[in-house]
Structures are given as C-alpha cells and as structure tokens.
CSV table of C-alpha atoms in Angstrom, one decimal:
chain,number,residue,atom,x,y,z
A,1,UNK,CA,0.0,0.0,0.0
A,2,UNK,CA,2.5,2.5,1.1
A,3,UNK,CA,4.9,1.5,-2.0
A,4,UNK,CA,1.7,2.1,-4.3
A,5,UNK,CA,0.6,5.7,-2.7
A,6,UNK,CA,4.7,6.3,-2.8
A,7,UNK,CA,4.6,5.7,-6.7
A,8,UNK,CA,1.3,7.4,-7.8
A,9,UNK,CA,2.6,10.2,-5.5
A,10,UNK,CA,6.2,10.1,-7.9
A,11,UNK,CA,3.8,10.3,-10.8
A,12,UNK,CA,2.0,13.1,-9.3
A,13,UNK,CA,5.4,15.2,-9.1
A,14,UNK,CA,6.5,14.0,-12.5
A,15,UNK,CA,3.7,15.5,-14.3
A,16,UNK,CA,3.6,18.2,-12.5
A,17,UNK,CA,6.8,19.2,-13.2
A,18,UNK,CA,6.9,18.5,-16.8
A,19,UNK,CA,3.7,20.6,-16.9
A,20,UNK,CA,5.4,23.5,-15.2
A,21,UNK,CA,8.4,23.6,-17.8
A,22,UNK,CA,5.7,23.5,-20.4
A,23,UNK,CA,3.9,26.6,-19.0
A,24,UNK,CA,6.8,28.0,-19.3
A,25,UNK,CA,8.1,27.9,-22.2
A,26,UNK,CA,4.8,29.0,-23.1
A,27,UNK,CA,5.0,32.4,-21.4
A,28,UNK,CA,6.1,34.7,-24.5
A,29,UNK,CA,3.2,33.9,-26.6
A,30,UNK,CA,0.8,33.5,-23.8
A,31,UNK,CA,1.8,37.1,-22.6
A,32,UNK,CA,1.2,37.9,-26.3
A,33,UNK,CA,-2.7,36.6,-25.4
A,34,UNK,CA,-3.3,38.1,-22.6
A,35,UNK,CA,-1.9,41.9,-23.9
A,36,UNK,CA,-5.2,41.5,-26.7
A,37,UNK,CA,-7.6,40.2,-23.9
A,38,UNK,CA,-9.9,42.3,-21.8
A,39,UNK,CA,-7.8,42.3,-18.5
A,40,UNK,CA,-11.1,40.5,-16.6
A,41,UNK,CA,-10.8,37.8,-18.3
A,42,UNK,CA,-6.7,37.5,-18.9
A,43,UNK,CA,-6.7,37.4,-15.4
A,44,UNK,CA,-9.3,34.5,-15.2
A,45,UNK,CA,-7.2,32.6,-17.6
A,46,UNK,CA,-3.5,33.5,-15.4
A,47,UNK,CA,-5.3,32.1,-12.3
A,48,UNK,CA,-6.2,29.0,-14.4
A,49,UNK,CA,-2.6,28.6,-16.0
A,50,UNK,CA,-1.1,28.7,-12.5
A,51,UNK,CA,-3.7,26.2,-11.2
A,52,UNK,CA,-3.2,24.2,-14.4
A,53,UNK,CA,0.3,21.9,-13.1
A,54,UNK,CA,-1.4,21.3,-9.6
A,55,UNK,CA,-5.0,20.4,-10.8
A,56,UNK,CA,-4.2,18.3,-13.9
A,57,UNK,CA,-1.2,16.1,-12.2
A,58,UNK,CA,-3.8,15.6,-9.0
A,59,UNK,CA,-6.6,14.9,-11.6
A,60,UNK,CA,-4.6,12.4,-13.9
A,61,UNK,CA,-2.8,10.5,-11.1
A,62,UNK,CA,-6.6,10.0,-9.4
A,63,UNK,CA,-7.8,8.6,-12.5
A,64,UNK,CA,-4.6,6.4,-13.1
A,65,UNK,CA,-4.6,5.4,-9.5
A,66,UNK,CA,-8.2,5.3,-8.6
A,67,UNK,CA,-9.8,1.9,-10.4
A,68,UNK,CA,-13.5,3.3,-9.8
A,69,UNK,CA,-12.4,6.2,-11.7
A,70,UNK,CA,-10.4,5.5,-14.0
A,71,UNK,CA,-12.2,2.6,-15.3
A,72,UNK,CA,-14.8,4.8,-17.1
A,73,UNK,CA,-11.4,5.8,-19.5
A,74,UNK,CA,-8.8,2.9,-19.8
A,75,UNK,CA,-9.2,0.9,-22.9
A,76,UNK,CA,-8.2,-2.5,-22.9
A,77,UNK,CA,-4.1,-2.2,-24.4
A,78,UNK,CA,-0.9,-4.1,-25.0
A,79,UNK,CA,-1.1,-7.0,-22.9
A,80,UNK,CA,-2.5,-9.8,-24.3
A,81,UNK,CA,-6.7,-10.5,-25.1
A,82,UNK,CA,-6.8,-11.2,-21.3
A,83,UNK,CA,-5.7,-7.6,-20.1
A,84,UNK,CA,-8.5,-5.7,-18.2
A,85,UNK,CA,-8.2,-1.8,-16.7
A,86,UNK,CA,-5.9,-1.9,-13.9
A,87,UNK,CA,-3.5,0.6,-12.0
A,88,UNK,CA,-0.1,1.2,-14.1
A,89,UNK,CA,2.3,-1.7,-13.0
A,90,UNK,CA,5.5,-1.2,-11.1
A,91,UNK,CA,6.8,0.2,-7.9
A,92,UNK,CA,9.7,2.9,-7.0
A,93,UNK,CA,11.3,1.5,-3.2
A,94,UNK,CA,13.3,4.2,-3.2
A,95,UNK,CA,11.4,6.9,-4.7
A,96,UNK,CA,8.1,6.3,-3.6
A,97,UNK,CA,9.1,7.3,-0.2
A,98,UNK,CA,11.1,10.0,-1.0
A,99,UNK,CA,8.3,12.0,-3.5
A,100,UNK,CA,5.8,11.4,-0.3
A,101,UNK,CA,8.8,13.5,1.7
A,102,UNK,CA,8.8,16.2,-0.7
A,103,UNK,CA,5.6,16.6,-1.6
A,104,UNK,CA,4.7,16.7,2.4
A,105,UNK,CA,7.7,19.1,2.9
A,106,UNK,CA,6.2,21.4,0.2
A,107,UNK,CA,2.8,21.2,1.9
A,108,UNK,CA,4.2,22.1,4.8
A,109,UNK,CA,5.9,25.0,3.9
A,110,UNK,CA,2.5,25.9,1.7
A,111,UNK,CA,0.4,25.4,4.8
A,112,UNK,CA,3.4,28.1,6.9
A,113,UNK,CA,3.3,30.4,4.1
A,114,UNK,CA,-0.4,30.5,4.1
A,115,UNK,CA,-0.9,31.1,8.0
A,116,UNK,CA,1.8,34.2,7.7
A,117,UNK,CA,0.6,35.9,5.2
A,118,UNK,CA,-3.2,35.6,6.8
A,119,UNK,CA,-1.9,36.7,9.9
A,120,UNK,CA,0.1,39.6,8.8
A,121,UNK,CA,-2.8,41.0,6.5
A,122,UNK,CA,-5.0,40.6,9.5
A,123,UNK,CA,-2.5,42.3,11.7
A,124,UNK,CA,-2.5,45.5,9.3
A,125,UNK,CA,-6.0,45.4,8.5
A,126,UNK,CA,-6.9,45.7,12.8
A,127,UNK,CA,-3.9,48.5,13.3
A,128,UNK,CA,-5.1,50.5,10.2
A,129,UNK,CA,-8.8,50.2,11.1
A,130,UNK,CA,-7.7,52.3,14.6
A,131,UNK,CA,-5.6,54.9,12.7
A,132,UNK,CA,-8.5,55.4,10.0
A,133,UNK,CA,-12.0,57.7,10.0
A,134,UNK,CA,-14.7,56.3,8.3
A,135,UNK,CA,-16.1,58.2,5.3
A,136,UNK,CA,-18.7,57.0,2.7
A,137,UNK,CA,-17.2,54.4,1.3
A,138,UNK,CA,-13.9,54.1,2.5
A,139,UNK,CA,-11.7,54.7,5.6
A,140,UNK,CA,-9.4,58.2,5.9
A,141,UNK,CA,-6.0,57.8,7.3
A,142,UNK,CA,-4.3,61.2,8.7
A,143,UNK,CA,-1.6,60.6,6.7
A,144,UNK,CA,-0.1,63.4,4.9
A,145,UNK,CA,1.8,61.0,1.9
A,146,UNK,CA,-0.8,60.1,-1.1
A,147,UNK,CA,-2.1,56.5,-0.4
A,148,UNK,CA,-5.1,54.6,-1.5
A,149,UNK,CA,-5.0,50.8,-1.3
A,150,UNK,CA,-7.7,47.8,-0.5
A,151,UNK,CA,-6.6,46.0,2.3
A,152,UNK,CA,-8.5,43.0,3.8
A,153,UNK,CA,-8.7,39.3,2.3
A,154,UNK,CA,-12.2,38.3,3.0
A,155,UNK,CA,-14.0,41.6,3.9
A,156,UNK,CA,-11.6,44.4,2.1
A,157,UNK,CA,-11.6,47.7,3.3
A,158,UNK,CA,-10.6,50.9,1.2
A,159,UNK,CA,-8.0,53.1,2.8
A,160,UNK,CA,-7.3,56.7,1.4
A,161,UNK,CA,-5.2,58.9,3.4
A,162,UNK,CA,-5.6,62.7,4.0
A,163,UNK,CA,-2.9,63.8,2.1
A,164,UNK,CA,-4.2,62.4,-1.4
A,165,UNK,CA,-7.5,63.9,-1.1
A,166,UNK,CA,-5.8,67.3,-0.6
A,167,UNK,CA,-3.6,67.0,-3.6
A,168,UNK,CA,-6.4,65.6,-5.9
A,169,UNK,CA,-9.2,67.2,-7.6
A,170,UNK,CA,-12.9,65.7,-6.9
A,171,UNK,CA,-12.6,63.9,-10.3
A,172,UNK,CA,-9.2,62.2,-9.3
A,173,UNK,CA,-10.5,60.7,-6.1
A,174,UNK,CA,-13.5,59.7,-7.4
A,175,UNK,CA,-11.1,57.8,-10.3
A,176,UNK,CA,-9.0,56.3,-7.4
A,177,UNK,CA,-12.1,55.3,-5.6
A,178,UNK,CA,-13.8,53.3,-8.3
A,179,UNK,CA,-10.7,51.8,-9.4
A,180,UNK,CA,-10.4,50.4,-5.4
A,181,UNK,CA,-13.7,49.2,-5.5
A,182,UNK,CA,-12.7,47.1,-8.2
A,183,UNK,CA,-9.9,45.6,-6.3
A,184,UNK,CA,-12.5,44.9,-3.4
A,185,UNK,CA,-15.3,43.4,-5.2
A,186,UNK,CA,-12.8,41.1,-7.3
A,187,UNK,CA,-11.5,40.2,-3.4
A,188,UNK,CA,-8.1,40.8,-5.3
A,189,UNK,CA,-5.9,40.9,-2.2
A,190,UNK,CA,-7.3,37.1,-1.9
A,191,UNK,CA,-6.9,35.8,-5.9
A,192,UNK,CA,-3.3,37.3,-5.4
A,193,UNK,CA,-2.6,35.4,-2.3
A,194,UNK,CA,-4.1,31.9,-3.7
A,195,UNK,CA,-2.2,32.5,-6.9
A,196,UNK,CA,1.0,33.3,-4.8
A,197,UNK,CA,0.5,29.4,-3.0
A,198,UNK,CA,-0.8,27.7,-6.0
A,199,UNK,CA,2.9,28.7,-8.0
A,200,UNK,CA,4.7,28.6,-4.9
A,201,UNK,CA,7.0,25.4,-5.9
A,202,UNK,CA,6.6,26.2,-9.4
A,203,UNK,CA,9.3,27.6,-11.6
A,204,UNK,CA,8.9,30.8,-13.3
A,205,UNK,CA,6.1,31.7,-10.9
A,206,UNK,CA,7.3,35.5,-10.2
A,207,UNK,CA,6.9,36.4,-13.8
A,208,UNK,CA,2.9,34.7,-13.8
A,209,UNK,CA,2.3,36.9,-10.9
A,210,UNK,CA,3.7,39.9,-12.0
A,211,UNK,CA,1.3,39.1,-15.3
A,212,UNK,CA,-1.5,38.4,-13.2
A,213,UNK,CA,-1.2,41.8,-10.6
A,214,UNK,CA,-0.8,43.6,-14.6
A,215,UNK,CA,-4.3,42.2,-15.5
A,216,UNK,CA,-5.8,43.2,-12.2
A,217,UNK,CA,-5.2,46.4,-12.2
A,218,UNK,CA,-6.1,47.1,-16.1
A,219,UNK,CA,-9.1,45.6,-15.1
A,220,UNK,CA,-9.6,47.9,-12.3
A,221,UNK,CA,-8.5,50.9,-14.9
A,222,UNK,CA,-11.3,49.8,-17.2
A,223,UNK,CA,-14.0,50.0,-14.2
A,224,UNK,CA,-12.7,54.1,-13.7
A,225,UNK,CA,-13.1,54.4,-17.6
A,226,UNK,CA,-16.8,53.2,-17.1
A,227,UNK,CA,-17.3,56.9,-15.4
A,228,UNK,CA,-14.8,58.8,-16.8
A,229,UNK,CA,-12.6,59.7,-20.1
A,230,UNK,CA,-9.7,56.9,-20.7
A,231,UNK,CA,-7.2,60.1,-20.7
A,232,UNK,CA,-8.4,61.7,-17.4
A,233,UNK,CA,-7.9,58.0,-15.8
A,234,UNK,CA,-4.2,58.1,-17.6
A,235,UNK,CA,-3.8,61.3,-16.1
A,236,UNK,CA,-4.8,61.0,-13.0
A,237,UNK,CA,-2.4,57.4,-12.5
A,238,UNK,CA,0.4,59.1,-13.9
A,239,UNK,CA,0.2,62.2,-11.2
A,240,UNK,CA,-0.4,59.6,-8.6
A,241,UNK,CA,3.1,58.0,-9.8
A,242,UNK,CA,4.7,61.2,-9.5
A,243,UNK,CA,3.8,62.0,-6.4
A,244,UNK,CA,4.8,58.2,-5.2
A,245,UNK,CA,8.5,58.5,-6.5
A,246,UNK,CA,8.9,62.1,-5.0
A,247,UNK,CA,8.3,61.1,-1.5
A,248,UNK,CA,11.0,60.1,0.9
A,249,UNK,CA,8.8,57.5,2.7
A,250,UNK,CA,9.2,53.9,1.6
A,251,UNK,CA,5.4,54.2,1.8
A,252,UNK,CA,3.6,54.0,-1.7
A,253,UNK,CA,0.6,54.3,-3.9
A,254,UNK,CA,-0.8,50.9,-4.5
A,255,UNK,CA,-3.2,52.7,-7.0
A,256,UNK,CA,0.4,54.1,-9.0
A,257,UNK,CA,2.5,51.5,-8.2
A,258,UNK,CA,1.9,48.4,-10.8
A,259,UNK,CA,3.5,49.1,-14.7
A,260,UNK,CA,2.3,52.5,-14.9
A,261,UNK,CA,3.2,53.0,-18.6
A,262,UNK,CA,1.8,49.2,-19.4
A,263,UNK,CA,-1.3,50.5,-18.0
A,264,UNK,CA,-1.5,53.8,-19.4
A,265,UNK,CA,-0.8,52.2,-22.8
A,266,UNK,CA,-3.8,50.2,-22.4
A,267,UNK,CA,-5.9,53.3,-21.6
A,268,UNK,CA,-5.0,54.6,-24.7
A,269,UNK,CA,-4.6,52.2,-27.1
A,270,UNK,CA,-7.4,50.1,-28.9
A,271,UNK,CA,-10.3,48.7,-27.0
A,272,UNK,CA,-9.0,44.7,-25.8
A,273,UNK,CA,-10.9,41.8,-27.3
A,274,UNK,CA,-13.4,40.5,-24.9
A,275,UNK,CA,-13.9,36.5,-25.7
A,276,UNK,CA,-17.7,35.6,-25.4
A,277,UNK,CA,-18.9,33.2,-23.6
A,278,UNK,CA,-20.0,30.6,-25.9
A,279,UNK,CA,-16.2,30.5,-26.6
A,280,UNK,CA,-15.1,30.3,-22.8
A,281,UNK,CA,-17.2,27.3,-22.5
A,282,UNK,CA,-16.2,25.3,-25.2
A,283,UNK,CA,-12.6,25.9,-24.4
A,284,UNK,CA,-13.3,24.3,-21.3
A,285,UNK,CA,-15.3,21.5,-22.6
A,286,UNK,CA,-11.9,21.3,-25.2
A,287,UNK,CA,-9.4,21.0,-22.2
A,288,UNK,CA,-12.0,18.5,-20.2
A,289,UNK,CA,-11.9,16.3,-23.2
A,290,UNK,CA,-8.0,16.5,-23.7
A,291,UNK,CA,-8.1,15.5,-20.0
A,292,UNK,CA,-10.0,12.7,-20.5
A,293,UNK,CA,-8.4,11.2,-23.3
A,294,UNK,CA,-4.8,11.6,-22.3
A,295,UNK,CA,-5.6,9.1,-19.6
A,296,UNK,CA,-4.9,6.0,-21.2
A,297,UNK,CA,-1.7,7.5,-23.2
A,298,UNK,CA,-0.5,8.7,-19.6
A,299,UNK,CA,-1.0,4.9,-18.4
A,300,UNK,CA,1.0,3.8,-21.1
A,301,UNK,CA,3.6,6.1,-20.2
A,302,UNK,CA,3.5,5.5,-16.6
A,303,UNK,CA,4.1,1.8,-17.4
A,304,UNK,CA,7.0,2.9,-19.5
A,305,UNK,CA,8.7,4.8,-16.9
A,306,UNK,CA,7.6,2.3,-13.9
A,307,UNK,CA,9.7,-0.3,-16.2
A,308,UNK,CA,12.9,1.8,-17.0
A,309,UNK,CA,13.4,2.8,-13.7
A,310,UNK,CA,13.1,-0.5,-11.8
A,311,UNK,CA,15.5,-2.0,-14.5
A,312,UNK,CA,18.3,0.2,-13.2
C-alpha cells in the first residue's frame, strides 16, 4: 500500500513538473494573449494557468490510481486479449518514499506560508482600522503621503489617506475610488494570495504573478473608464506615480505602483478583445476532453517509466 501511494505520488510530481516547464516555455506567446484580452478575463485565464500543473497532475494520477475512476477511461491495451483496466504496474522502493517526503515538505511550507501571510494581512487590516476615520465608502488615514490601497482578504476595506484627497481634484479621487472598488469586489488581495500558493513550488512563478497583478489592475482601470474619459484615468495614474516617487517615505501608492506606462498604454490604445462566452465554455469542454483522453496515453507512459526505472 504505502509502496503504491509512494509511486502514484512520484507520478503526481513528474507531471507536475513537466507541466510547469511547459507553461513556461509558453509564457512569450501566452503574454502575447493576454496583452489582446480584456484584462477580466486575462486574469481568469492567469489564475487557471497557475492552477493548471497542480490540478491536472492531481486529476490524472486519481484517474490512473483510482480503479473506480479511471475505469470509465482505460481501454483495454498491449497485454495480451486477457488484459483488463488496472493501476499502471511497477513500484519505486526508493522513490516512492522520497516524493511522499517532498511533496509533504512542500505542503508544509504551503500550509506556513499560508498562516503568515493571513496573519500579517489581518495584523495590518486591525492597526489600520484604529488609525483610519470612516467616510462614505472608505476609511481616511491622517496621513499626509498620497495612499489609497484595498486591504483585507475576506472583507476588504478601502483606505485613502488625507494627504491624497488634498492633492487631488474631486474627479481624481472619485477615479481612485472606483478603481479600489474594483480591487475589493474582485477580493483581489485574496486571488493574489491563492495565486501566490498555488505557483509557490513552481518555476517561473514571479513572472505569472507579476502578469496576473498587470491584469488586475487594467481591469480595475477599465471600471474608472466606465465613469470617466480613458485620458483623465491616464492622467490621473500618472500624477499619482509622480507624487509616489517624489516622497521620501518607503510608503507607496498601491493605485500608482503596478506598470504604470503598461497601464497607461492600455488606456490609450485600442479597446482589448473580450472573448464571449460561448467560446469560454467550449474551451473548457476542449481542455476536459484533452483531459480525459490523455488518460490511457498517460498509463502507457507511466508503465514505461515504472519499467525503465526499476530496471536500473
């Protein structure tokens, strides 16, 4: 039993990986994608390619490793007339055990990473809620350096501090303050936070964030636009920036601080594509299918491999 679960578990990381490398040697033209995409949904589909290694290895080792399952998709295959579905044959000794070490060490230091960052966000979120006033809308800090952020994971709060309504006109905050509200109905603190421990092992996982906090704030851009001119929204994020970079504090603008001229560019520049969704849905259907019938390639495979590696 344990040699089995050790195996399937080896399996599990092997696709994974190979997955991962895929992904990224997928980024350029993927990040070609995305730029064309409305930034709602090129966000949707980041969160789904960092998802995508996890999900699919976990998905095809269950239906490899699962009879009840993965009966419904195993043909009968190169043993003999008397073959029937079974699990892929062979057992690692050595490397059964050792995958079921790593992949509880990288659990581990998922389930650590997870419980800091809640507790620090919780930790700012109760010291900023006694500094801040509460206006219509969103909290005021007495804070004399431009800010406006969304803090808070499951019940975000918008914080704006004193100084940046002073230096902003009545059209600018109201700018600021829609694109915020995008960032707390989209719970975006959260989708960061669950992208950041879904690519935590992963390689190349800075650049998918650094994509995916790109398409989140577009998106929130686009909301502003939905009240007001495209060039008054690029206006107002480049005096924000300005003001940022000219303070000595090490305290920022979240609302100025992500690939300002990527996201003025956008404002600017043609209207994205926005995919509808008769086309999101058969995608999906697509992948589910691709799913399904890798399963019984993936067996042979798995065979393959089990064979090779117990020979040496």
């Amino acid at each position: 039993m344990l040699e089995t679960l050790g195996t399937a578990n080896f399996v599990l990381l092997s696709i994974w990986f190979v997955l991962s490398l895929a992904l990224l040697t997928l980024r350029t033209p993927l990040k070609f994608l995305l730029e064309k995409l409305d930034p709602n949904q090129a966000s949707t589909i980041l969160m789904l390619v960092l998802a995508i290694p996890v999900l699919v290895s976990l998905a095809v080792t269950l239906l490899l490793y699962y009879p009840q399952i993965g009966s419904f998709f195993l043909v009968l295959h190169c043993h003999g007339p008397a073959c029937e579905e079974h699990l892929p044959v062979g057992h690692l000794p050595q490397l059964g055990p050792l995958s079921l070490i790593i992949t509880a060490t990288a659990l581990a230091l998922v389930a650590v990473k997870s419980w800091q960052d809640g507790r620090t966000n919780l930790r700012f979120g109760n010291g900023i809620r006694g500094l801040c006033k509460t206006r219509a809308g969103f909290w005021e800090i007495d804070e004399q350096t431009p800010l406006a952020f969304t803090s808070g994971l499951f019940k975000p709060q918008i914080v704006v501090s004193t100084g940046l309504l002073k230096q902003c006109s009545k059209k600018e905050v109201d700018i600021i303050l829609l694109h915020e509200q995008g960032h707390r109905l989209n719970r975006d603190n959260l989708r960061i936070l669950l992208a950041r421990l879904l690519s935590l092992p992963m390689p190349g996982a800075r650049y998918f964030i650094s994509e995916l906090c790109l398409c989140i704030e577009k998106s929130c851009d686009l909301r502003s636009c939905q009240h007001h001119e495209p060039g008054d929204v690029a206006r107002c994020i480049l005096k924000l920036a300005a003001a940022s970079k000219s303070q000595s504090s090490a305290i920022y603008c979240a609302f100025a601080k992500e690939s300002v001229e990527q996201r003025v560019k956008n404002l600017l520049g043609p209207s994205p594509l926005t995919l509808p969704k008769s086309v999101s849905f058969s995608l999906s259907c697509v992948a589910a299918a691709a799913l399904c019938l890798s399963v019984t390639p993936l067996h042979h495979y798995v065979e393959w491999l089990m064979l090779g590696l117990t020979q040496h």
